[in-house]
Amino acid sequence: MNLPRLAINNAQFTLIIAALLVLVGIVSYFNMPRSEDPQFDLPITLIEVVYPGASPSDIESLVVNPIEQEIASIENILKIESQIKNGGTRITVEFIYGVDPEASFNKVKQAISSIKPSLPDGIQQLAVFKATPTSVAIMQIALWSEPHDYKSMEFHSKQLEKRIEALNGVMQADILGYPQQIVAVDVNLALLQNYNIAITEISNILKGRSLNITPGFVDAGNRRFNVASSGSFEALAEISETVISANANSVLRLKDIATIHLTDREPNYLAYYQHKPVIFITVQQREGTNIFELTKNVEAEIARFQQSLPNDIKLETLFKQADSVEVRVDGFFANLWQGLIIVGLMSLLFLGFREAAVVVAAIPLSFLIAIGWLDFASFGLQQMSIVGLIIALGLLVDNAIVVTESIHREKKKGNNLAQACANGTSNVGLAITSGTITTMFAFLPMLLMASNTGDFLRSMPVTVVLVLFASLLIALTVTPLLASKFLTHKESKIKAFQHYLNLFADNIYSQFLTKLMRFKTLLIIVFIGALLVMFSLFSHVGVSLFPKAEKPMLLIDVEAPVNSSLNFTEQVMQEIAQDLTTKPLVQNIALNVGNANPRIYYNEMPKRGVARYGQILVVLKDYQSDQVDQLVNQLRNQYKHWSKAEVSIKEFTQGPVTDQPITFRLMSESLADLHKVAADLTEKMQNTAGVINIENPIGVPNTEVSLSINYEKAGLYQIDINNLDNTVKAVLSGENVGLFNDVNGESYPVVVRRNQFDLDSLNDIYIKNKLGHSIPLNQVTEIKLQQGQTDFFHYQKLRMAKVSADVDQGYSINELTLNLVSYLNEYKLPQGMYFMLGGEEESRQESFSGLFQILMITAVGIFAVLVLQFKSILQPLIIFTSIPFALAGSVIGLYLTGLSFSIMAFIGLISLFGIVVNNAIILIDTANTNLKKKQEKQQAIVNAAATRFTPILLTTLTTIGGLLPLTIYGGGLWQPLGVVIISGLCVSAIASFLLVPILTLIFTKK
């Protein structure tokens, strides 16, 4: 290989190119995007419909079925799931992986636009949005007034929203958690009856008055004037003075039969912060921007905005993702520096100062060059890419160590230093190139993972591959160049461990290996036996997908009893919040009544528009796993059997969007069958230890008020049924009749309604018939309470009940799921019913099936590279014997540490494929070189093993040292990966030292 010699002979050119690449990396490091988690688009579109007063059956027939039918014709849909509930629905449309999420989203929007005119008029909200991680709020701000005034709060919140959205890097700002401000026309039903006026007549009069019609223009000589007529109301007096009826003796105005005032609409979502009613303002980051710079700019804008606020308006930031990102990124970089120090100290200890300096210099050079390439590849700095740097830390020095050790041996032959550096590097050049390519092959196939999990992980293998490639270039060019300038022929007075290791390898290890070769069969039997014993422990290692996110926040879901009002839900949540303030670990509390908290984490999808539901965001002072676990267990035990509401305490978890870990989909067209089986499954879950936070929407029927119309009587009274329905709707829900524009340019809906309506007030409603007479509603209807329908789901347009649950700490998700599957298999399901698994089991099957394919691709790719290098089938097979021992070692590591076999452990396993074969590659390559020098076969193999003993041991130790900080301090997500690689390396190193030489002796021809 001539590349090392060219680099040494053209030293200035080599250094300039290296400096240029490093400079690019430095610039990229300071300018590349930063975020907490990978930024990628999910091929998921959500449709949310709010239809107040509609029962689940009405929602199914009038809303869900038409929408599902319309969007079903869109190509590449993987699944459609609809949650059907009182007053609304959420439809989740997931597309096949690989489809353009933006194009798919636009197709769904187009389909909804085309069907919207045929949907019921009473729909209050119809929204379509993407479930992309980039739409997560990076800041959540609370704004309130003292004294409390929603109108003033809304005005200032909108002003802040506009100012934030004007900032570069902000994708969107939203204001949430307050009742809509309206101009209420609160009619007096008794006066309406007295004047024989229907509420629908008032609505029609105001609608006609507020229509914005542009008549046109007129010409007057040489000038043209636009003609303005009616339009939106601009003063409350205009509304009050509206003439309702008139005759020769009197004029009846709206103010005579109604109260007109600015007020709050009946709320469906209320927000509280530190026990005060607030409005939440959220900020979303534009993709490809730096979260730290953006947060700094937003905070500066907020500071400027606060200077112009009146004294009664207060503002406070309750959540900043930048804080979490800083902790996460700083933590990973701390792991990186710790690993770097460990690797540096190991190199110094084993190689001596000068050679250690040459080796350690490869680390920052490789990192900075790779960061520049990572930036060009459009990847930013976040937890996945930083962990890629940490994994690569222990690997990238392998090449520099092997090169430096080879140069060290070449120096002893008496060549001049430059010649020794060139020859030493050339001797191992092909071996380290092959080894690096095989390691890269272990990570490259991960890019083929066709799933959301693959998108989540993608930046990690890309980072590792780029760092390894940069380290190979450095090892073949800069390392020999630095060695030629920095090393000397003069022996150091202080002997490094390398000297003693070489002595050990040349004497004790060589003699031991020679004796061991007499008992080849026995040794192979011992290794196979040990392998079987280690693999037998796999059944004792649990299986999981993604662990906790370890964020200093909790979410508390609160579900009040069926038919609970928003006010009651608020009272219950305030009681919980009051209790939370007594917990020393709690810093801030945000209440969301009728809604989930705004989306502040990429795999949390907020639940919306449910009066008996609320969510509390608990911001903790710090994340210490023991303290958080203690708090979570305390809260779960405290509210486990609480009579006022069902309370679920959730911690944030890693991984893509999914259901709760244990999820069963019960499929049947019979709602009665679904209700029964779901109730029985729920009872089984409640009696199963470790199953917590159980959700079964179909098991909770509500009570509703039935207005049973006597159609015969209505016909005799000549009542128009449509007029009856509209009258009841206007009284109960109100009717928008126009807009009111105030002096600040804000627009408010004008709503005709009856304020403070209760059940008895139904008797106050009169319906105007075709003859103009007012007929009491109770004359043609029977008002009674009856059991309503429960919430249920559609899955692929079929009816479904979904029963889901979380798993408590210390329990295996896989074991509990299998237990419940066995229960359903033994359960006599009604005819036509079947069940499907969702949640973590579904995600794991999708993720692991892709990973098994990657495992095969990795193995075949590495084998092909080895066959190309060694021109043999047997020698690559010998090299591959390291892999089973690495796998067995990883099982031992997981078993001893009590960790489960998660997706990160599997990725660690794939990584091992490329890492562990490097040792055997170097050993067998050296043995082949010795054989070419006409050495006797056994002696050639023993000499090769002795020669490569030190670099194999040192590269193994540096890889382990580089991963130790991540394994110890990296948290639940990364600990299994570190344990798998470290334990696999330890066991495979033993196989490389003992078994590989024996197999090489048996299967290598002379």
PDB file of C-alpha atoms in Angstrom, residues 780-975:
ATOM      1  CA  VAL A 780     -94.776  16.957  21.673  1.00  0.00           C
ATOM      2  CA  THR A 781     -91.782  15.295  23.380  1.00  0.00           C
ATOM      3  CA  GLU A 782     -91.167  13.019  26.317  1.00  0.00           C
ATOM      4  CA  ILE A 783     -88.065  13.952  28.293  1.00  0.00           C
ATOM      5  CA  LYS A 784     -86.360  11.041  30.048  1.00  0.00           C
ATOM      6  CA  LEU A 785     -82.934   9.776  31.131  1.00  0.00           C
ATOM      7  CA  GLN A 786     -81.590   6.669  29.446  1.00  0.00           C
ATOM      8  CA  GLN A 787     -78.334   4.750  29.133  1.00  0.00           C
ATOM      9  CA  GLY A 788     -76.320   6.071  26.251  1.00  0.00           C
ATOM     10  CA  GLN A 789     -73.671   4.386  24.183  1.00  0.00           C
ATOM     11  CA  THR A 790     -70.086   3.823  25.122  1.00  0.00           C
ATOM     12  CA  ASP A 791     -67.077   5.007  23.212  1.00  0.00           C
ATOM     13  CA  PHE A 792     -65.634   2.531  20.749  1.00  0.00           C
ATOM     14  CA  PHE A 793     -63.194   2.331  17.853  1.00  0.00           C
ATOM     15  CA  HIS A 794     -62.958   1.476  14.201  1.00  0.00           C
ATOM     16  CA  TYR A 795     -59.929  -0.398  12.890  1.00  0.00           C
ATOM     17  CA  GLN A 796     -59.678  -0.695   9.118  1.00  0.00           C
ATOM     18  CA  LYS A 797     -63.318   0.522   9.057  1.00  0.00           C
ATOM     19  CA  LEU A 798     -64.443  -2.386  11.297  1.00  0.00           C
ATOM     20  CA  ARG A 799     -65.794  -1.932  14.810  1.00  0.00           C
ATOM     21  CA  MET A 800     -63.273  -2.483  17.544  1.00  0.00           C
ATOM     22  CA  ALA A 801     -62.818  -2.268  21.307  1.00  0.00           C
ATOM     23  CA  LYS A 802     -59.347  -1.318  22.472  1.00  0.00           C
ATOM     24  CA  VAL A 803     -58.192  -2.416  25.912  1.00  0.00           C
ATOM     25  CA  SER A 804     -54.748  -1.164  26.859  1.00  0.00           C
ATOM     26  CA  ALA A 805     -52.510  -0.876  29.883  1.00  0.00           C
ATOM     27  CA  ASP A 806     -49.069   0.109  31.078  1.00  0.00           C
ATOM     28  CA  VAL A 807     -46.635  -2.099  32.974  1.00  0.00           C
ATOM     29  CA  ASP A 808     -45.249  -1.371  36.420  1.00  0.00           C
ATOM     30  CA  GLN A 809     -41.533  -1.288  37.165  1.00  0.00           C
ATOM     31  CA  GLY A 810     -39.905  -4.667  37.606  1.00  0.00           C
ATOM     32  CA  TYR A 811     -42.350  -6.551  35.384  1.00  0.00           C
ATOM     33  CA  SER A 812     -41.783  -7.919  31.884  1.00  0.00           C
ATOM     34  CA  ILE A 813     -44.064  -6.524  29.184  1.00  0.00           C
ATOM     35  CA  ASN A 814     -43.536  -9.652  27.115  1.00  0.00           C
ATOM     36  CA  GLU A 815     -44.477 -12.047  29.941  1.00  0.00           C
ATOM     37  CA  LEU A 816     -47.587 -10.094  30.927  1.00  0.00           C
ATOM     38  CA  THR A 817     -48.706  -9.842  27.291  1.00  0.00           C
ATOM     39  CA  LEU A 818     -48.262 -13.604  26.783  1.00  0.00           C
ATOM     40  CA  ASN A 819     -50.238 -14.244  29.977  1.00  0.00           C
ATOM     41  CA  LEU A 820     -53.160 -12.170  28.707  1.00  0.00           C
ATOM     42  CA  VAL A 821     -52.932 -13.733  25.231  1.00  0.00           C
ATOM     43  CA  SER A 822     -53.261 -17.171  26.867  1.00  0.00           C
ATOM     44  CA  TYR A 823     -56.343 -15.914  28.723  1.00  0.00           C
ATOM     45  CA  LEU A 824     -58.016 -14.776  25.494  1.00  0.00           C
ATOM     46  CA  ASN A 825     -57.039 -17.975  23.682  1.00  0.00           C
ATOM     47  CA  GLU A 826     -58.814 -19.983  26.387  1.00  0.00           C
ATOM     48  CA  TYR A 827     -61.748 -17.533  26.479  1.00  0.00           C
ATOM     49  CA  LYS A 828     -64.718 -18.592  24.357  1.00  0.00           C
ATOM     50  CA  LEU A 829     -65.001 -15.575  22.097  1.00  0.00           C
ATOM     51  CA  PRO A 830     -68.442 -14.853  20.587  1.00  0.00           C
ATOM     52  CA  GLN A 831     -68.956 -15.876  17.003  1.00  0.00           C
ATOM     53  CA  GLY A 832     -67.286 -13.502  14.551  1.00  0.00           C
ATOM     54  CA  MET A 833     -64.988 -11.947  17.148  1.00  0.00           C
ATOM     55  CA  TYR A 834     -61.195 -12.111  17.016  1.00  0.00           C
ATOM     56  CA  PHE A 835     -58.377 -10.157  18.611  1.00  0.00           C
ATOM     57  CA  MET A 836     -55.157  -8.502  17.478  1.00  0.00           C
ATOM     58  CA  LEU A 837     -52.140  -7.286  19.420  1.00  0.00           C
ATOM     59  CA  GLY A 838     -51.067  -3.650  19.320  1.00  0.00           C
ATOM     60  CA  GLY A 839     -48.773  -1.623  21.529  1.00  0.00           C
ATOM     61  CA  GLU A 840     -45.217  -2.695  22.162  1.00  0.00           C
ATOM     62  CA  GLU A 841     -45.720  -6.243  20.893  1.00  0.00           C
ATOM     63  CA  GLU A 842     -46.815  -4.959  17.483  1.00  0.00           C
ATOM     64  CA  SER A 843     -43.989  -2.399  17.374  1.00  0.00           C
ATOM     65  CA  ARG A 844     -41.443  -4.990  18.473  1.00  0.00           C
ATOM     66  CA  GLN A 845     -42.493  -7.448  15.778  1.00  0.00           C
ATOM     67  CA  GLU A 846     -42.205  -4.724  13.136  1.00  0.00           C
ATOM     68  CA  SER A 847     -38.864  -3.449  14.456  1.00  0.00           C
ATOM     69  CA  PHE A 848     -37.216  -6.801  15.219  1.00  0.00           C
ATOM     70  CA  SER A 849     -38.320  -8.379  11.937  1.00  0.00           C
ATOM     71  CA  GLY A 850     -36.506  -5.550  10.134  1.00  0.00           C
ATOM     72  CA  LEU A 851     -33.503  -5.959  12.413  1.00  0.00           C
ATOM     73  CA  PHE A 852     -33.266  -9.708  11.730  1.00  0.00           C
ATOM     74  CA  GLN A 853     -33.126  -8.952   8.015  1.00  0.00           C
ATOM     75  CA  ILE A 854     -30.384  -6.416   8.715  1.00  0.00           C
ATOM     76  CA  LEU A 855     -28.541  -9.021  10.752  1.00  0.00           C
ATOM     77  CA  MET A 856     -28.526 -11.367   7.760  1.00  0.00           C
ATOM     78  CA  ILE A 857     -27.479  -8.614   5.341  1.00  0.00           C
ATOM     79  CA  THR A 858     -24.684  -7.618   7.733  1.00  0.00           C
ATOM     80  CA  ALA A 859     -23.423 -11.177   8.043  1.00  0.00           C
ATOM     81  CA  VAL A 860     -23.451 -11.811   4.284  1.00  0.00           C
ATOM     82  CA  GLY A 861     -21.828  -8.437   3.534  1.00  0.00           C
ATOM     83  CA  ILE A 862     -19.014  -8.979   6.038  1.00  0.00           C
ATOM     84  CA  PHE A 863     -18.477 -12.531   4.801  1.00  0.00           C
ATOM     85  CA  ALA A 864     -18.234 -11.301   1.204  1.00  0.00           C
ATOM     86  CA  VAL A 865     -15.565  -8.734   2.181  1.00  0.00           C
ATOM     87  CA  LEU A 866     -13.581 -11.421   4.002  1.00  0.00           C
ATOM     88  CA  VAL A 867     -13.784 -13.849   1.076  1.00  0.00           C
ATOM     89  CA  LEU A 868     -12.517 -11.067  -1.186  1.00  0.00           C
ATOM     90  CA  GLN A 869      -9.618 -10.347   1.162  1.00  0.00           C
ATOM     91  CA  PHE A 870      -8.522 -13.889   1.988  1.00  0.00           C
ATOM     92  CA  LYS A 871      -9.474 -15.583  -1.321  1.00  0.00           C
ATOM     93  CA  SER A 872     -10.823 -18.409   0.812  1.00  0.00           C
ATOM     94  CA  ILE A 873     -14.066 -19.723   2.306  1.00  0.00           C
ATOM     95  CA  LEU A 874     -12.542 -21.503   5.307  1.00  0.00           C
ATOM     96  CA  GLN A 875     -10.647 -18.569   6.786  1.00  0.00           C
ATOM     97  CA  PRO A 876     -13.703 -16.240   6.793  1.00  0.00           C
ATOM     98  CA  LEU A 877     -15.598 -19.080   8.507  1.00  0.00           C
ATOM     99  CA  ILE A 878     -12.856 -19.218  11.159  1.00  0.00           C
ATOM    100  CA  ILE A 879     -13.168 -15.465  11.626  1.00  0.00           C
ATOM    101  CA  PHE A 880     -16.938 -15.839  11.985  1.00  0.00           C
ATOM    102  CA  THR A 881     -16.488 -18.175  14.960  1.00  0.00           C
ATOM    103  CA  SER A 882     -15.878 -15.031  17.025  1.00  0.00           C
ATOM    104  CA  ILE A 883     -19.480 -13.956  16.436  1.00  0.00           C
ATOM    105  CA  PRO A 884     -21.328 -16.735  18.372  1.00  0.00           C
ATOM    106  CA  PHE A 885     -19.092 -16.067  21.374  1.00  0.00           C
ATOM    107  CA  ALA A 886     -19.789 -12.346  21.116  1.00  0.00           C
ATOM    108  CA  LEU A 887     -23.534 -13.088  21.060  1.00  0.00           C
ATOM    109  CA  ALA A 888     -23.204 -15.452  24.012  1.00  0.00           C
ATOM    110  CA  GLY A 889     -21.160 -12.860  25.874  1.00  0.00           C
ATOM    111  CA  SER A 890     -23.870 -10.274  25.335  1.00  0.00           C
ATOM    112  CA  VAL A 891     -26.444 -12.665  26.837  1.00  0.00           C
ATOM    113  CA  ILE A 892     -24.189 -13.099  29.890  1.00  0.00           C
ATOM    114  CA  GLY A 893     -23.874  -9.307  30.225  1.00  0.00           C
ATOM    115  CA  LEU A 894     -27.652  -8.726  30.061  1.00  0.00           C
ATOM    116  CA  TYR A 895     -28.299 -11.574  32.486  1.00  0.00           C
ATOM    117  CA  LEU A 896     -25.772 -10.345  35.070  1.00  0.00           C
ATOM    118  CA  THR A 897     -26.975  -6.728  34.897  1.00  0.00           C
ATOM    119  CA  GLY A 898     -30.670  -7.670  34.935  1.00  0.00           C
ATOM    120  CA  LEU A 899     -31.362  -5.761  31.705  1.00  0.00           C
ATOM    121  CA  SER A 900     -33.856  -6.847  29.070  1.00  0.00           C
ATOM    122  CA  PHE A 901     -33.148  -7.524  25.418  1.00  0.00           C
ATOM    123  CA  SER A 902     -34.315  -4.199  23.989  1.00  0.00           C
ATOM    124  CA  ILE A 903     -34.003  -2.741  20.525  1.00  0.00           C
ATOM    125  CA  MET A 904     -30.809  -0.975  21.595  1.00  0.00           C
ATOM    126  CA  ALA A 905     -29.380  -4.288  22.777  1.00  0.00           C
ATOM    127  CA  PHE A 906     -30.185  -5.707  19.352  1.00  0.00           C
ATOM    128  CA  ILE A 907     -28.388  -2.813  17.678  1.00  0.00           C
ATOM    129  CA  GLY A 908     -25.420  -3.465  19.963  1.00  0.00           C
ATOM    130  CA  LEU A 909     -25.541  -7.050  18.751  1.00  0.00           C
ATOM    131  CA  ILE A 910     -25.437  -5.955  15.101  1.00  0.00           C
ATOM    132  CA  SER A 911     -22.543  -3.641  15.940  1.00  0.00           C
ATOM    133  CA  LEU A 912     -20.647  -6.574  17.444  1.00  0.00           C
ATOM    134  CA  PHE A 913     -20.745  -8.350  14.087  1.00  0.00           C
ATOM    135  CA  GLY A 914     -18.335  -5.864  12.610  1.00  0.00           C
ATOM    136  CA  ILE A 915     -16.307  -5.145  15.735  1.00  0.00           C
ATOM    137  CA  VAL A 916     -15.363  -8.631  16.936  1.00  0.00           C
ATOM    138  CA  VAL A 917     -14.229  -9.949  13.557  1.00  0.00           C
ATOM    139  CA  ASN A 918     -11.481  -7.318  13.417  1.00  0.00           C
ATOM    140  CA  ASN A 919      -9.382  -9.180  15.975  1.00  0.00           C
ATOM    141  CA  ALA A 920      -9.535 -12.433  14.041  1.00  0.00           C
ATOM    142  CA  ILE A 921      -8.905 -10.613  10.734  1.00  0.00           C
ATOM    143  CA  ILE A 922      -5.653  -9.084  12.023  1.00  0.00           C
ATOM    144  CA  LEU A 923      -4.507 -12.389  13.531  1.00  0.00           C
ATOM    145  CA  ILE A 924      -5.202 -14.517  10.441  1.00  0.00           C
ATOM    146  CA  ASP A 925      -3.779 -11.875   8.096  1.00  0.00           C
ATOM    147  CA  THR A 926      -0.531 -11.915  10.100  1.00  0.00           C
ATOM    148  CA  ALA A 927      -0.487 -15.714  10.066  1.00  0.00           C
ATOM    149  CA  ASN A 928      -0.834 -15.701   6.273  1.00  0.00           C
ATOM    150  CA  THR A 929       2.058 -13.221   6.042  1.00  0.00           C
ATOM    151  CA  ASN A 930       4.209 -15.512   8.191  1.00  0.00           C
ATOM    152  CA  LEU A 931       3.314 -18.504   6.042  1.00  0.00           C
ATOM    153  CA  LYS A 932       4.402 -16.574   2.945  1.00  0.00           C
ATOM    154  CA  LYS A 933       7.761 -16.122   4.675  1.00  0.00           C
ATOM    155  CA  LYS A 934       8.069 -19.952   4.691  1.00  0.00           C
ATOM    156  CA  GLN A 935       7.550 -20.322   8.437  1.00  0.00           C
ATOM    157  CA  GLU A 936       6.313 -23.715   9.651  1.00  0.00           C
ATOM    158  CA  LYS A 937       2.478 -23.673   9.946  1.00  0.00           C
ATOM    159  CA  GLN A 938       2.098 -24.054  13.714  1.00  0.00           C
ATOM    160  CA  GLN A 939       4.959 -21.688  14.429  1.00  0.00           C
ATOM    161  CA  ALA A 940       3.574 -19.148  11.937  1.00  0.00           C
ATOM    162  CA  ILE A 941       0.202 -19.184  13.711  1.00  0.00           C
ATOM    163  CA  VAL A 942       1.729 -19.010  17.196  1.00  0.00           C
ATOM    164  CA  ASN A 943       3.991 -16.116  16.116  1.00  0.00           C
ATOM    165  CA  ALA A 944       1.010 -14.325  14.560  1.00  0.00           C
ATOM    166  CA  ALA A 945      -1.035 -14.750  17.755  1.00  0.00           C
ATOM    167  CA  ALA A 946       1.873 -13.439  19.861  1.00  0.00           C
ATOM    168  CA  THR A 947       2.510 -10.530  17.488  1.00  0.00           C
ATOM    169  CA  ARG A 948      -1.142  -9.450  17.538  1.00  0.00           C
ATOM    170  CA  PHE A 949      -1.781 -10.173  21.209  1.00  0.00           C
ATOM    171  CA  THR A 950      -0.993  -6.615  22.338  1.00  0.00           C
ATOM    172  CA  PRO A 951      -2.961  -4.714  19.639  1.00  0.00           C
ATOM    173  CA  ILE A 952      -5.964  -7.052  20.054  1.00  0.00           C
ATOM    174  CA  LEU A 953      -5.957  -6.600  23.822  1.00  0.00           C
ATOM    175  CA  LEU A 954      -5.435  -2.840  23.603  1.00  0.00           C
ATOM    176  CA  THR A 955      -8.108  -2.251  20.923  1.00  0.00           C
ATOM    177  CA  THR A 956     -10.565  -4.330  22.966  1.00  0.00           C
ATOM    178  CA  LEU A 957      -9.780  -2.365  26.122  1.00  0.00           C
ATOM    179  CA  THR A 958     -10.016   1.029  24.388  1.00  0.00           C
ATOM    180  CA  THR A 959     -13.393   0.107  22.860  1.00  0.00           C
ATOM    181  CA  ILE A 960     -14.622  -0.961  26.285  1.00  0.00           C
ATOM    182  CA  GLY A 961     -13.136   2.154  27.885  1.00  0.00           C
ATOM    183  CA  GLY A 962     -14.787   4.421  25.346  1.00  0.00           C
ATOM    184  CA  LEU A 963     -18.193   2.848  26.034  1.00  0.00           C
ATOM    185  CA  LEU A 964     -17.937   2.667  29.832  1.00  0.00           C
ATOM    186  CA  PRO A 965     -19.237   6.212  30.569  1.00  0.00           C
ATOM    187  CA  LEU A 966     -22.199   5.731  28.208  1.00  0.00           C
ATOM    188  CA  THR A 967     -22.962   2.366  29.780  1.00  0.00           C
ATOM    189  CA  ILE A 968     -22.763   3.651  33.343  1.00  0.00           C
ATOM    190  CA  TYR A 969     -24.260   7.126  32.945  1.00  0.00           C
ATOM    191  CA  GLY A 970     -26.112   7.016  29.608  1.00  0.00           C
ATOM    192  CA  GLY A 971     -29.441   5.957  31.081  1.00  0.00           C
ATOM    193  CA  GLY A 972     -31.885   3.169  30.343  1.00  0.00           C
ATOM    194  CA  LEU A 973     -31.857   3.656  26.576  1.00  0.00           C
ATOM    195  CA  TRP A 974     -28.124   3.199  26.082  1.00  0.00           C
ATOM    196  CA  GLN A 975     -27.110   0.943  28.950  1.00  0.00           C
TER     197      GLN A 975
END
